XYZ file of C-alpha atoms in Angstrom:
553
model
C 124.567 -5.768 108.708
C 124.456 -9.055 110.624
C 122.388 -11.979 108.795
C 121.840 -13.332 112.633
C 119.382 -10.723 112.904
C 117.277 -11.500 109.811
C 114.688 -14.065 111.734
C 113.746 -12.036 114.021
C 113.271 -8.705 112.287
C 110.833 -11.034 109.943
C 109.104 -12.611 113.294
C 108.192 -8.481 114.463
C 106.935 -7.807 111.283
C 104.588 -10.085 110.337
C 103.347 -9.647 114.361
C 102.738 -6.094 113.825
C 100.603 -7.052 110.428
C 98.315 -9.112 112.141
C 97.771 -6.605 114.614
C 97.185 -4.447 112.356
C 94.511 -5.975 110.541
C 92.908 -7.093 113.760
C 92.280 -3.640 114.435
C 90.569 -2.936 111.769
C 88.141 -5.796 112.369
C 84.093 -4.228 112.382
C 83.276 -5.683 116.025
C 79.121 -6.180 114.733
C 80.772 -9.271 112.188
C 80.821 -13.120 114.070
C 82.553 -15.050 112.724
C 81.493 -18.059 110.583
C 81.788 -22.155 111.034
C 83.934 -22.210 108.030
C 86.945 -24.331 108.069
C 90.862 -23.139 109.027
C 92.656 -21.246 106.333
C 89.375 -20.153 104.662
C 88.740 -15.277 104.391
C 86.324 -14.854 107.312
C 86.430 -11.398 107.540
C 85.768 -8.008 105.178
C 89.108 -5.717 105.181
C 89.015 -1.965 104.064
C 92.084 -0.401 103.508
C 91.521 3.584 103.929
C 94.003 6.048 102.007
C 94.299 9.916 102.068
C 92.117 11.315 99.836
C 94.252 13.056 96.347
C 91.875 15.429 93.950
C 92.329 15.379 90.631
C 91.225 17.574 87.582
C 89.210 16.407 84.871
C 90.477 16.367 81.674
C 87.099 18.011 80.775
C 88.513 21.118 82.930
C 92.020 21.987 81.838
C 92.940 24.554 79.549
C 94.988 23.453 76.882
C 96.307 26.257 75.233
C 99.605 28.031 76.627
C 99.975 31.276 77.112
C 101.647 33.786 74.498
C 104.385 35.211 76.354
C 105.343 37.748 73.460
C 101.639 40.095 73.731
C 102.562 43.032 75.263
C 99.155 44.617 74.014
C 97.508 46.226 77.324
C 94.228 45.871 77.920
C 92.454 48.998 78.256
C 88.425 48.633 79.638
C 85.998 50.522 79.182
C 85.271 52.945 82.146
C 81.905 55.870 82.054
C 82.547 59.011 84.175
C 79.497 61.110 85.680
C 80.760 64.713 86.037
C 79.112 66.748 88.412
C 78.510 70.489 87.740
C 79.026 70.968 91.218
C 81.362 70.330 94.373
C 80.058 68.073 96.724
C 80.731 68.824 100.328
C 81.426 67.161 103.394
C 79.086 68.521 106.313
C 80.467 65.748 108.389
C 82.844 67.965 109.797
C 82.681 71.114 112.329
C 83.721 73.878 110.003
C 86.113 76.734 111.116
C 84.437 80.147 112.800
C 83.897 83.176 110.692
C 85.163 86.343 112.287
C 82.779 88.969 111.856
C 84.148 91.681 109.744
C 84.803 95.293 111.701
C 83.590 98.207 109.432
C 86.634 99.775 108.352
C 86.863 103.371 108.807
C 87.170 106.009 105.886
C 90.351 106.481 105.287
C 91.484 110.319 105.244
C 93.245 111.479 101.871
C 96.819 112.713 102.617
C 97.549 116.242 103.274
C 99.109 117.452 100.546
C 99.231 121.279 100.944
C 101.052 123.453 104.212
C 101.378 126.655 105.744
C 104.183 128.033 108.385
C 104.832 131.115 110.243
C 107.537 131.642 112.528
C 109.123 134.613 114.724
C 112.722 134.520 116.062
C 115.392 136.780 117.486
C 117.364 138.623 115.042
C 113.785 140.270 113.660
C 113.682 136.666 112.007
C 110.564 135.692 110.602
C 109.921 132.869 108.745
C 106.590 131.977 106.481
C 106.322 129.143 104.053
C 103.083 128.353 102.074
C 103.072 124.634 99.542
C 100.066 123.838 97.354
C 99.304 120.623 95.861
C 96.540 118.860 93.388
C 96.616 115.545 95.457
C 98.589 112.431 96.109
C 97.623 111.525 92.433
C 101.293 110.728 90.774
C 100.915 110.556 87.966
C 99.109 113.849 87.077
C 100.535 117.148 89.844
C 100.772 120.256 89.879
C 101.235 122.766 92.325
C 102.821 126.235 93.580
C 105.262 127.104 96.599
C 106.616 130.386 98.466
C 109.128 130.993 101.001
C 110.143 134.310 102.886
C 113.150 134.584 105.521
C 114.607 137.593 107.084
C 117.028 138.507 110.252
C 119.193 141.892 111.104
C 122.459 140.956 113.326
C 123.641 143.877 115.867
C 126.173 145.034 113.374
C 125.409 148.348 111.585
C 123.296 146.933 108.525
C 123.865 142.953 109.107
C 120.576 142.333 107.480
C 119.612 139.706 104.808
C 116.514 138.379 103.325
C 115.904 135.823 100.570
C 111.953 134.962 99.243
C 111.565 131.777 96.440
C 108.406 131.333 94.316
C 107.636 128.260 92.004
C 104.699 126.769 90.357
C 105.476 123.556 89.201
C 103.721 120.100 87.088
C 104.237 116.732 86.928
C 102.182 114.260 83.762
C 103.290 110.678 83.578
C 102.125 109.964 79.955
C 102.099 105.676 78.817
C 105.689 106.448 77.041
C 107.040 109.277 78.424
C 107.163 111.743 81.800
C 107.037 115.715 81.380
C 108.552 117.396 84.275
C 108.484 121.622 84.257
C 109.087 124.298 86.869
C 108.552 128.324 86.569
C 110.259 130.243 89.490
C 111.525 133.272 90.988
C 114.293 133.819 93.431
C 115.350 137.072 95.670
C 118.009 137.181 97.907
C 119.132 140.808 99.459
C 121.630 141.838 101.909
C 124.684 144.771 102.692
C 128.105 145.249 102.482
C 128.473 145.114 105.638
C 131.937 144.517 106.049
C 133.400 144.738 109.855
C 136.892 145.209 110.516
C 137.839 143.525 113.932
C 140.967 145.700 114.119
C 138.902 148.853 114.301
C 135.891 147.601 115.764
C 133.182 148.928 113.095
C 132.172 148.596 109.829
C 135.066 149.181 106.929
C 132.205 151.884 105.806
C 129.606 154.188 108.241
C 126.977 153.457 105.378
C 127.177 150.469 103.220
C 125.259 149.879 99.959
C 122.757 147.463 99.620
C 122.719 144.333 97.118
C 120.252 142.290 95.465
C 120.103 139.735 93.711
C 117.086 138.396 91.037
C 116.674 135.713 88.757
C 113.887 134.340 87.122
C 114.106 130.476 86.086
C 112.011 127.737 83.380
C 113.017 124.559 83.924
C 111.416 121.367 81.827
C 112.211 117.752 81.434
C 110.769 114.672 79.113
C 112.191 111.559 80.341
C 111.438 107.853 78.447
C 109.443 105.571 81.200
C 110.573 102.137 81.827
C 110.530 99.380 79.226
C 111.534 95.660 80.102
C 113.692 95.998 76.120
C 113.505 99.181 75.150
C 114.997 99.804 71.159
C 116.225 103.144 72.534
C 116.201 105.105 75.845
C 116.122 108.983 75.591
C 115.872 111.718 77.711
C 115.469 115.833 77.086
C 116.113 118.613 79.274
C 116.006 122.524 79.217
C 117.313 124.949 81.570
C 117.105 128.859 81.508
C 117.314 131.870 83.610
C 117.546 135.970 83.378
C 119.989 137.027 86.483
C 120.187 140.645 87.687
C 121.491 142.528 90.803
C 120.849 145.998 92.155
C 124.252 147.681 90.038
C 122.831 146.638 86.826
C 125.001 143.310 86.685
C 122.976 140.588 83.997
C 123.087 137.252 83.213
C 120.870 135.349 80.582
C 121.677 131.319 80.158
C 120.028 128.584 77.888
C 120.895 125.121 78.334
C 119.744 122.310 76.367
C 120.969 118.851 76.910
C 120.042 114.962 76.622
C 121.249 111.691 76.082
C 120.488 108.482 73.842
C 120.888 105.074 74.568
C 120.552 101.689 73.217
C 121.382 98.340 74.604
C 123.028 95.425 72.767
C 123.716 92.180 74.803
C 126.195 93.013 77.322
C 126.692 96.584 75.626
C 125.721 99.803 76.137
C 126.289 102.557 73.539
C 125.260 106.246 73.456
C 125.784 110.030 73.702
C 125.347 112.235 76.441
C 125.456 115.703 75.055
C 124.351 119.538 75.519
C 124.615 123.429 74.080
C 125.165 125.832 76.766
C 123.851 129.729 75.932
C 125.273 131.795 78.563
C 125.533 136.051 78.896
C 127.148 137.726 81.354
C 126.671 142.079 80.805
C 128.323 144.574 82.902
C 130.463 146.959 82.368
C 131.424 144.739 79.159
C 129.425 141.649 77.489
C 131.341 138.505 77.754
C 129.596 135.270 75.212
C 130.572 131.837 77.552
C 129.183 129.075 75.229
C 129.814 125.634 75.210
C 129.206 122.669 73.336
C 129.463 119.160 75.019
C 129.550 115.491 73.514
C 130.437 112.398 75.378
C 129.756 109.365 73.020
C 130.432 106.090 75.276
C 130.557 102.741 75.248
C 129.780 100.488 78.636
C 130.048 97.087 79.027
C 128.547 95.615 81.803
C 129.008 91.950 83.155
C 127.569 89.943 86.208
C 130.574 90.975 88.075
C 132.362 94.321 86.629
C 131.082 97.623 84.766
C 133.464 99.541 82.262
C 132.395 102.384 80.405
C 135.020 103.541 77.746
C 134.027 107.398 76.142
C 135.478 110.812 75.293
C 134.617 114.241 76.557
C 134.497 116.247 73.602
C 134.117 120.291 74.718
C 134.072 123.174 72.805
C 134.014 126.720 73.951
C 132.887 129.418 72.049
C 131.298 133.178 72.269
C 134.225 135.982 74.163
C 136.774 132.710 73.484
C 136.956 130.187 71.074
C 138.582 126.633 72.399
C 138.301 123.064 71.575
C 138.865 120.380 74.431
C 139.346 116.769 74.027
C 139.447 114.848 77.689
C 139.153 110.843 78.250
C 136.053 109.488 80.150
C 137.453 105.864 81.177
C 135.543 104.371 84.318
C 135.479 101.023 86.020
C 133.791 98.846 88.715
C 134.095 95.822 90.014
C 132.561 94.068 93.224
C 134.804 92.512 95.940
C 132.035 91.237 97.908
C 128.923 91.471 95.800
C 126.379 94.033 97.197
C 128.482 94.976 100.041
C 131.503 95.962 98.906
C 132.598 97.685 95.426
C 135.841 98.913 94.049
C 135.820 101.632 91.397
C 138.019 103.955 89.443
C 137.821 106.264 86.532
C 140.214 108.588 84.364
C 138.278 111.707 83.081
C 138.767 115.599 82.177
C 135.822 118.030 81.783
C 135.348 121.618 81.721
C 134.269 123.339 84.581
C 132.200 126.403 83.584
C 132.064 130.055 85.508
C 129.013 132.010 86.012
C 128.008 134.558 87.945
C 125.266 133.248 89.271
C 127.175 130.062 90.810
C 129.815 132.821 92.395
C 126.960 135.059 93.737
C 125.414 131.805 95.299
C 128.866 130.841 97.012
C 129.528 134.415 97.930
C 127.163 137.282 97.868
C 129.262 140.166 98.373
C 130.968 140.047 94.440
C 132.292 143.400 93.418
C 131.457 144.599 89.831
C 132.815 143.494 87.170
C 134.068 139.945 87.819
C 136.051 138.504 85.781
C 134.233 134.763 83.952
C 137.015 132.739 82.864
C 136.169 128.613 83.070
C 138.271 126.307 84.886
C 139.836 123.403 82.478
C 139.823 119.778 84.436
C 142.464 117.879 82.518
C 143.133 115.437 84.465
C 140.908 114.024 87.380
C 142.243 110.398 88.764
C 140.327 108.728 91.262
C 139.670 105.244 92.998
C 138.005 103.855 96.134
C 135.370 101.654 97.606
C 131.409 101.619 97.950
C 128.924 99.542 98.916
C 126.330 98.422 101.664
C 126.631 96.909 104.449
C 122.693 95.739 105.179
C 119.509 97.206 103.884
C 120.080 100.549 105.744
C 123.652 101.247 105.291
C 125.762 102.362 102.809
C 129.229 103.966 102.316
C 131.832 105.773 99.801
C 135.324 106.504 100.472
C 137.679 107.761 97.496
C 141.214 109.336 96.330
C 141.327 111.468 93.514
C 144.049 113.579 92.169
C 143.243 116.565 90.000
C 145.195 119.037 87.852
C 143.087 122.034 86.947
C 144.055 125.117 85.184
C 142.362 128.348 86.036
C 140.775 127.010 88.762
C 138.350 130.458 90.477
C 138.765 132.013 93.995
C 137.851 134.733 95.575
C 140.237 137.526 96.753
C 139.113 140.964 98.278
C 139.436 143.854 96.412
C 142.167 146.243 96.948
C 139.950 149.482 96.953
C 136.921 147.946 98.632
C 138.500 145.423 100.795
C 134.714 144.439 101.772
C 133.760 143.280 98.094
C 135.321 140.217 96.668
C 136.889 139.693 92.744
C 137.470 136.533 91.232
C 140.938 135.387 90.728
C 142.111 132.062 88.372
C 145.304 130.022 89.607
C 146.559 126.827 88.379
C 146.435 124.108 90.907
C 147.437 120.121 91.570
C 144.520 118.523 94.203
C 144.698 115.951 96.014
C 141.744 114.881 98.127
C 139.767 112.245 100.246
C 136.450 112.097 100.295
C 134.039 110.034 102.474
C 130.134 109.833 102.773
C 128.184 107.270 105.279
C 124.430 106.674 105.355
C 122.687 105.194 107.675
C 118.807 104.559 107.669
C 116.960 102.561 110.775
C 113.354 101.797 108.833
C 111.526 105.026 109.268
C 112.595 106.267 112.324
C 116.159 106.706 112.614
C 118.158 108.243 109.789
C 121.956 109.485 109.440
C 124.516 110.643 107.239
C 127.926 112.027 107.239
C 130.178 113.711 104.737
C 134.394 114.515 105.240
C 136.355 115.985 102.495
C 140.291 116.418 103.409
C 142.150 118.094 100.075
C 145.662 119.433 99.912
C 146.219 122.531 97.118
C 149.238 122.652 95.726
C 148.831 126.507 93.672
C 150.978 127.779 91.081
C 151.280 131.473 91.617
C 148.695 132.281 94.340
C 150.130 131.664 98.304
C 147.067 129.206 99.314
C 143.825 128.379 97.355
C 142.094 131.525 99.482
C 138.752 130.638 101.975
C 138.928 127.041 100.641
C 139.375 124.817 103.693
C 141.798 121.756 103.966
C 139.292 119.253 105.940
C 135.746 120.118 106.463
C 132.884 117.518 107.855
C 129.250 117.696 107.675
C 126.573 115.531 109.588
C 123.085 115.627 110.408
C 120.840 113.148 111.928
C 116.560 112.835 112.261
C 114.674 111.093 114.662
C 111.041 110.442 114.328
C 109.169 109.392 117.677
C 105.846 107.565 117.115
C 105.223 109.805 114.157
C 104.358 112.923 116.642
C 107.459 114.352 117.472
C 110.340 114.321 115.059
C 113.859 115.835 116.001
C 117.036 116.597 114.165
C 120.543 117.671 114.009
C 122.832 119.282 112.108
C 126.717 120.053 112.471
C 129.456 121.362 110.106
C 133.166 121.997 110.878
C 135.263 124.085 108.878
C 139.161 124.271 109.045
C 140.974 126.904 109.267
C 140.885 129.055 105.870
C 143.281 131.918 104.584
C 142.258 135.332 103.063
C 144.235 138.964 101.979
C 144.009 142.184 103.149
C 145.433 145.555 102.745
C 147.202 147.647 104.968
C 148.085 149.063 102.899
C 150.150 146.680 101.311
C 148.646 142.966 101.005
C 148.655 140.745 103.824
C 147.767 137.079 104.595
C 145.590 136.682 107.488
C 143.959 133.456 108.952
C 140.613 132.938 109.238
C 139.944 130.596 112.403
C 138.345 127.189 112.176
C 134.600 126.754 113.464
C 131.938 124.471 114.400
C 128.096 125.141 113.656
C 125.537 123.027 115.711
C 122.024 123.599 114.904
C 118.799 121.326 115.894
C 115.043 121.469 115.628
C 111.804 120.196 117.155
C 108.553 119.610 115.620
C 105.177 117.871 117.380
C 102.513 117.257 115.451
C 98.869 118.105 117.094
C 95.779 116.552 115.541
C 97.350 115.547 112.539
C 96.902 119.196 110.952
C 98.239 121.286 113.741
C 101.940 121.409 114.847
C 104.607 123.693 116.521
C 108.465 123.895 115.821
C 111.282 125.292 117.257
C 114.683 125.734 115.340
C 118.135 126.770 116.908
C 120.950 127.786 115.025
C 124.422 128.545 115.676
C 123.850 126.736 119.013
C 128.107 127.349 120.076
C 127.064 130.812 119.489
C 130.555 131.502 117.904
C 130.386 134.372 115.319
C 132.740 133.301 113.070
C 133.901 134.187 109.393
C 133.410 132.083 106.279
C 134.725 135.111 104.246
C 137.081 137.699 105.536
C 135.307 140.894 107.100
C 132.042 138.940 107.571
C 130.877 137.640 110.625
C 127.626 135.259 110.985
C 125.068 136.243 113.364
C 125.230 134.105 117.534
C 122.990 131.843 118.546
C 119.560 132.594 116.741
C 115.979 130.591 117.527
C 112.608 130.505 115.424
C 109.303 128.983 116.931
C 106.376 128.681 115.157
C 103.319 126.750 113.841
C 102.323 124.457 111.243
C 98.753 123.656 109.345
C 98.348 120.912 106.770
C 95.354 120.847 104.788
């Protein structure tokens, strides 16, 4: 800094003093007739004001930064005993409640009578307690008959059952008395002559009286043991004197362990078949097993233990391997299993199959000792499911029928060893209550040891039927089965293979409901008409229709 400057710096400052102070001069003061030099004047000098505490008003002690103690007041609650509402507010509109009407109880019981070309008529007559499940019992009877144009082409078959039903806190008893009638001819027609093989052919019946009863274990969430009983029994007869008599016992036991499940299906078969000779078929069956089942996969490891006893004594020791395991969980499922069983003979299952039996049959069981298969099940949505599978089997004695030399229109049973191999197929389809569908195919090659071909077994045959219900008034449905081409003997006099052509059977049916307790039906079978043979010498009846009425109650 310059010192030139210093004077007058120090001139402007003590200017700007005086003026100062001369501002602050109180203009009511004069001023005095005191001598030069001497305080005239009163100056207040004015500051901004500062507060300050009082000592009297601190607090001198500092706080103890270490208490962590919280302080907890004390609060008093009023409860009331009852909710307090808001009636501020425009509350929400009650709908007024419709009187509901009485809701009918479910018709349990039915009648049905129908008339039909052929001479067909058709009555049907089910009896019922009541929708109550867990305590029923009840009683049912059928009667069907038809004549064809051929010279004594008749048949008729009537079925009678009472039957009961208790669901008990541990356990369900199941039981079922009935009786079963089915009669026909030997009808036999020879398309080479164009008539009957006889002018008068003998008539056949066939009776059997059956008990049936069942005690199953309900449900448990973790049971100790599950168990389950059942009995089976019959008396069979036909018109030449022919009997059968058959007690069956079986059950199983169960008990789960973790991941494990380990048990014993077993059974004693009692079965007598009189003709012309008596002929004991008794078995005795044990599968102890051992299944171990994961979040993803199922194996089940056993045995098939079989003895047969009675006419012939034989013991029979088979493996029972099985095994699943998903690909695509709940949709798609690959399984496989290695097993051998015995296949028993009766006469009842061959008069079933085939009505026209000679006397005399022979009952020898078929052995299953070895039955490989594999394939894939599984769903594909809530209403659809499917099965395909490959099996091989090798079965010894395995029965056909063959006709008889003498009476080329009666059948005997014949055993063959044979080597299977098949494809089977199923699909279901269900569309909620309204639509259903399913569909079978079974495709099997027979390779036979002494016999020519495995005689009226076919080598593809498909089965489908389909239901429609419309707006729970009128329901419709379908049914077709084709049959390949099949192979049979005859005599002439010397034994000759013919073939017995392939066929297709299309039936459908119609039923309206009226008023909830009336209805009307109509039935058509055979639609195609064709009038073909499932057994050599026997033709089925054309195109045949029933109509008739219905009354629940």
């Amino acid at each position: 800094m310059k010192l030139n400057h210093i004077p007058y710096t120090l001139s402007f400052s003590v200017l700007l003093f005086a003026a100062t102070s001369y501002a602050q001069v109180k203009p009511e003061e004069k001023k005095t007739d005191k001598p030069t030099g001497a305080l005239t004047e009163e100056i207040v000098v004015e500051r901004p004001y500062k507060p300050v505490l009082a000592d009297a008003a601190k607090i001198r002690r500092s706080p103890d930064l270490n208490s962590t103690k919280a302080l907890k007041s004390k609060q008093n609650y009023s409860i009331l005993n009852r909710k307090l509402e808001l009636n501020s507010e425009i509350r929400q509109l009650q709908a007024q409640p419709l009187s509901q009407a009485a809701v009918p109880p479910p018709l349990a019981n039915y009648a049905k009578l129908g008339l039909g070309n052929f001479s067909t008529g058709l009555a049907e007559l089910y009896l019922n307690t009541g929708a109550d499940e867990g305590l029923q019992a009840g009683v049912f009877a059928k009667h069907l008959n038809q004549e064809g144009s051929l010279t004594k082409q008749q048949f008729s078959r009537q079925e009678l059952g009472i039957f009961g039903k208790s669901v008990l806190d541990k356990i369900t008893l199941n039981g079922e008395l009935g009786f079963d009638r089915y009669a026909s001819y030997y009808y036999g027609f020879s398309a080479d002559s164009g008539k009957t093989i006889h002018a008068n052919p003998e008539k056949q019946r066939y009776s059997t009286f059956t008990l049936k009863g069942e005690l199953i274990k309900n449900y448990e969430e973790n049971p100790p043991v599950d168990y389950a009983l059942k009995a089976d029994a019959y008396l069979m007869s036909d018109k030449f004197n022919a009997k059968e008599n058959s007690l069956a016992l079986s059950g199983f036991l169960n008990k789960v362990w973790k991941q494990f499940n380990i048990g014993v299906n077993t059974s004693l078969d009692i079965t007598q078949t009189k003709d012309s000779a008596s002929i004991g078929n008794h078995i005795f069956r044990a599968n102890p097993y051992i299944k171990l089942q994961g979040e993803t996969y199922k194996l089940a490891l056993g045995v098939n233990l079989v003895q047969e006893f009675g006419t012939n004594s034989r013991f029979n020791f088979f493996p029972a391997i099985t095994a699943e395991i998903p690909i695509v969980p709940e949709f798609a499922t690959v399984f496989g299993g290695f097993t051998g069983n015995i296949n028993k003979s009766t006469l009842r299952e061959f008069s079933r199959e085939n009505p026209y039996l000679n006397q005399n049959v022979g009952i020898q069981n078929a052995v299953e000792k070895t039955n490989i298969y594999g394939g894939i099940k599984g769903n594909a949505g809530a209403g659809f499911g499917y099965k395909a599978m490959l099996f091989y089997k090798k079965i010894n004695d395995m029965a056909l029928f063959r006709n008889d030399r003498d009476r080329q229109e009666r059948f005997n049973m014949i055993y063959d060893d044979a080597k299977v191999t098949g494809l089977e197929g199923e699909v279901s389809v269900k569309i909620s209550e309204t639509v259903s569908w399913q569909g079978k195919v079974n495709i099997n090659t027979y390779n036979m040891d002494i016999q020519e071909k495995a005689w009226f077994m076919p080598e593809f045959r498909l089965s489908s039927n389909a239901r429609v219900n419309i707006k729970k008034k009128l329901t419709l449905d379908g049914e077709i089965v084709v049959n390949d081409q099949t192979y049979g003997v005859k005599y002439n006099p010397d034994p000759v293979m013919v073939k017995i052509k392939s066929y297709v059977d299309f039936s459908a049916g119609a039923e309206y409901l009226y008023k909830e307790k009336y209805g009307i039906f109509l039935r058509a079978n055979n639609i195609f008409g064709n009038k073909y043979e499932r057994y050599l010498y026997y033709p089925k009846v054309g195109l045949n229709v029933i109509a008739g009425l219905n009354y629940s109650f």
